[in-house]
CSV table of C-alpha atoms in Angstrom, one decimal:
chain,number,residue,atom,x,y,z
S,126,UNK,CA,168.2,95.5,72.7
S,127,UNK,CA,169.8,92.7,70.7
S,128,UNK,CA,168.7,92.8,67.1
S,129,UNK,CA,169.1,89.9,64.8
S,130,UNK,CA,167.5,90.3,61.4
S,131,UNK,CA,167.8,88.0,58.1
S,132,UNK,CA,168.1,88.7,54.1
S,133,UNK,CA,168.4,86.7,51.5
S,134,UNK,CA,165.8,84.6,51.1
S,135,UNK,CA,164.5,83.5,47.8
S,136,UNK,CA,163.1,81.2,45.6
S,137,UNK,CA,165.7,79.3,43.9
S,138,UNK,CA,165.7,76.2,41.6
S,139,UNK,CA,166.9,72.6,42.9
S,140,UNK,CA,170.6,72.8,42.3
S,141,UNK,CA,170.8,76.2,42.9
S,142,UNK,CA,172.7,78.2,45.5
S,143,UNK,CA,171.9,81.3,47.7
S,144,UNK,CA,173.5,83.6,50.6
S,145,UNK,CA,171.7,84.5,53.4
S,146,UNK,CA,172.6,87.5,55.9
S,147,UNK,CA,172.3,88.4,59.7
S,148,UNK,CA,173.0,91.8,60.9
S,149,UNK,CA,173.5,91.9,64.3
S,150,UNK,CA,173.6,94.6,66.7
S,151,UNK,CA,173.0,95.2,70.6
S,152,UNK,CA,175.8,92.8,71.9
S,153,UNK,CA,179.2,91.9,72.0
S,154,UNK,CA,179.1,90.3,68.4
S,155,UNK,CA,182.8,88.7,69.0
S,156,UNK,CA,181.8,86.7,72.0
S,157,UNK,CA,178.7,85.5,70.6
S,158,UNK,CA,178.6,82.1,69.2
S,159,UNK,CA,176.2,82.9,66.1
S,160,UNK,CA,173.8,80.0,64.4
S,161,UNK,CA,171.5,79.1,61.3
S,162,UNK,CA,168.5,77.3,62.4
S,163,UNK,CA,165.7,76.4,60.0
S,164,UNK,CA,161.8,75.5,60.7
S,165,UNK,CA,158.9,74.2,58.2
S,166,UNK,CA,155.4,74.1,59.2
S,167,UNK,CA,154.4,71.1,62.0
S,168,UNK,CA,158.6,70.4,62.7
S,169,UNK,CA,160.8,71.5,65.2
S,170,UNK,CA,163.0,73.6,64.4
S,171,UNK,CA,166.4,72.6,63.6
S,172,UNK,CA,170.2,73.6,63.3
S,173,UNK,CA,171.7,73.9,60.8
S,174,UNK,CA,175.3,75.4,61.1
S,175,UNK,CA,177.1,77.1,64.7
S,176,UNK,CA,180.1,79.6,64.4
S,177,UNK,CA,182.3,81.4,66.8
S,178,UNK,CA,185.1,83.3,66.5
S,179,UNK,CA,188.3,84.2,69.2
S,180,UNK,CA,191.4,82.6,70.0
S,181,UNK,CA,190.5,79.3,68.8
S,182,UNK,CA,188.1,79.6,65.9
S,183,UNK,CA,185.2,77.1,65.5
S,184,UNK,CA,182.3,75.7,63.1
S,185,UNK,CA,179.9,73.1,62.9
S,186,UNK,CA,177.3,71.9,60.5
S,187,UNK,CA,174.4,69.6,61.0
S,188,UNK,CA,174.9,66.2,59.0
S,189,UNK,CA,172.4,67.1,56.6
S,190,UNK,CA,173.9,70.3,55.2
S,191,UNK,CA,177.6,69.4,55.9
S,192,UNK,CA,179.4,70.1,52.6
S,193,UNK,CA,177.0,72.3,50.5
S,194,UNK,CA,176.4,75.2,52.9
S,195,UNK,CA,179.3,77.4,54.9
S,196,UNK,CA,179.0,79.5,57.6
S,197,UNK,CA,181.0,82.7,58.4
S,198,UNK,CA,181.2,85.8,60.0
S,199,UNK,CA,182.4,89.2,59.4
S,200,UNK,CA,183.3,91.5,62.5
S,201,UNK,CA,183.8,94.5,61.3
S,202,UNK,CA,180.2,94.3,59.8
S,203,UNK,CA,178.8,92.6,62.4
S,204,UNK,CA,176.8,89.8,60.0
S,205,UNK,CA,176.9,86.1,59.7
S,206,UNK,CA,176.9,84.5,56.5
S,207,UNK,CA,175.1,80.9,55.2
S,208,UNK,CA,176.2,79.8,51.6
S,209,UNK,CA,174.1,77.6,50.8
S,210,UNK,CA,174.8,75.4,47.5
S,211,UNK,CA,173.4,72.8,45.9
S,212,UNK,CA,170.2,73.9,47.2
S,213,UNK,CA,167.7,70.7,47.2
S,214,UNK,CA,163.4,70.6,47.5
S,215,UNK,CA,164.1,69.8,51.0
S,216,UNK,CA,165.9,72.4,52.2
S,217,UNK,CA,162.6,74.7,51.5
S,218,UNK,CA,162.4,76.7,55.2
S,219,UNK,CA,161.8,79.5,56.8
S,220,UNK,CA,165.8,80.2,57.9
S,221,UNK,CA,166.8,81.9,61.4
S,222,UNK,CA,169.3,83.6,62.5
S,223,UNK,CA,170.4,83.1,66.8
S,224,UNK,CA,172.7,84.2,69.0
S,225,UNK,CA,174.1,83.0,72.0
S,226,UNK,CA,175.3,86.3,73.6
S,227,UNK,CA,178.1,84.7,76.1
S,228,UNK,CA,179.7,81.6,77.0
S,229,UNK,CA,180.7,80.2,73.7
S,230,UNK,CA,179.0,77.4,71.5
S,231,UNK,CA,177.9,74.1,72.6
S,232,UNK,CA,178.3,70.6,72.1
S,233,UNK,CA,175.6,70.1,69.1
S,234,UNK,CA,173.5,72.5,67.5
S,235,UNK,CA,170.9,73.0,70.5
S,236,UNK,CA,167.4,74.9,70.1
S,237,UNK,CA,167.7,75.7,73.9
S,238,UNK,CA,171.0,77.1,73.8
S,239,UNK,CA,170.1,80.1,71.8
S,240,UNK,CA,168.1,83.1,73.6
S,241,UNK,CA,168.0,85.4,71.0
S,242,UNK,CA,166.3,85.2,67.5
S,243,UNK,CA,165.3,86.8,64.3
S,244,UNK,CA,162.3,87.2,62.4
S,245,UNK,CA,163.0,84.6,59.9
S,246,UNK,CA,163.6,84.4,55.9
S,247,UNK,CA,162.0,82.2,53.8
S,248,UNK,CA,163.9,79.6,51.6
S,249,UNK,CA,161.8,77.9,48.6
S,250,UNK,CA,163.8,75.1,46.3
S,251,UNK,CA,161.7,74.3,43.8
């Protein structure tokens, strides 16, 4: 019964910035190492930022979006947060939301190491 789903998407201007939201229920949310994934039409899809939080606290963003969008996660809500800044044409996607219920996070930001997804928002820069 995990449940993932996605807000915030929107059609912004190049330059502009947006937050996106995923609610999560159905699983331990504080073991689960959380991710933004993004997908256009005819492309895999792709990773964009990882988080988990415990003991040791840890975050990771894909090369392209290092240093315009941040990641978090809020435990009493049970939602992970993208900020995305300085939004740019190519960063138009449909945006996902994953979990990876156990185990921790991964080297990398790995298609295959998510199980669990959400229906998707849609992100136009334009």
């Amino acid at each position: 019964q995990v449940q993932l789903v996605e807000s915030g998407g929107d059609l912004v201007q190049p330059g502009g910035s947006l937050r996106l939201s995923c609610a999560a229920s159905g699983f331990s949310f504080g073991r689960a190492c959380m991710a933004w994934f993004r997908q256009v039409p005819g492309k895999e899809r792709e990773g964009t930022a990882v988080i988990y939080t415990g003991r040791i606290d840890y975050t990771n963003y894909d090369r392209s979006v290092k240093g315009r969008f941040t990641i978090s996660m809020d435990n009493a809500k049970n939602t992970v947060y993208l900020q995305m800044n300085s939004l740019k044409v190519e960063d138009t996607a449909m945006y996902y939301c994953a979990a990876r219920i156990d185990g921790g996070c991964l080297p990398g930001i790995r298609l295959s190491d998510f199980d669990n997804w959400g229906q998707g928002t849609q992100v136009t820069v334009s």
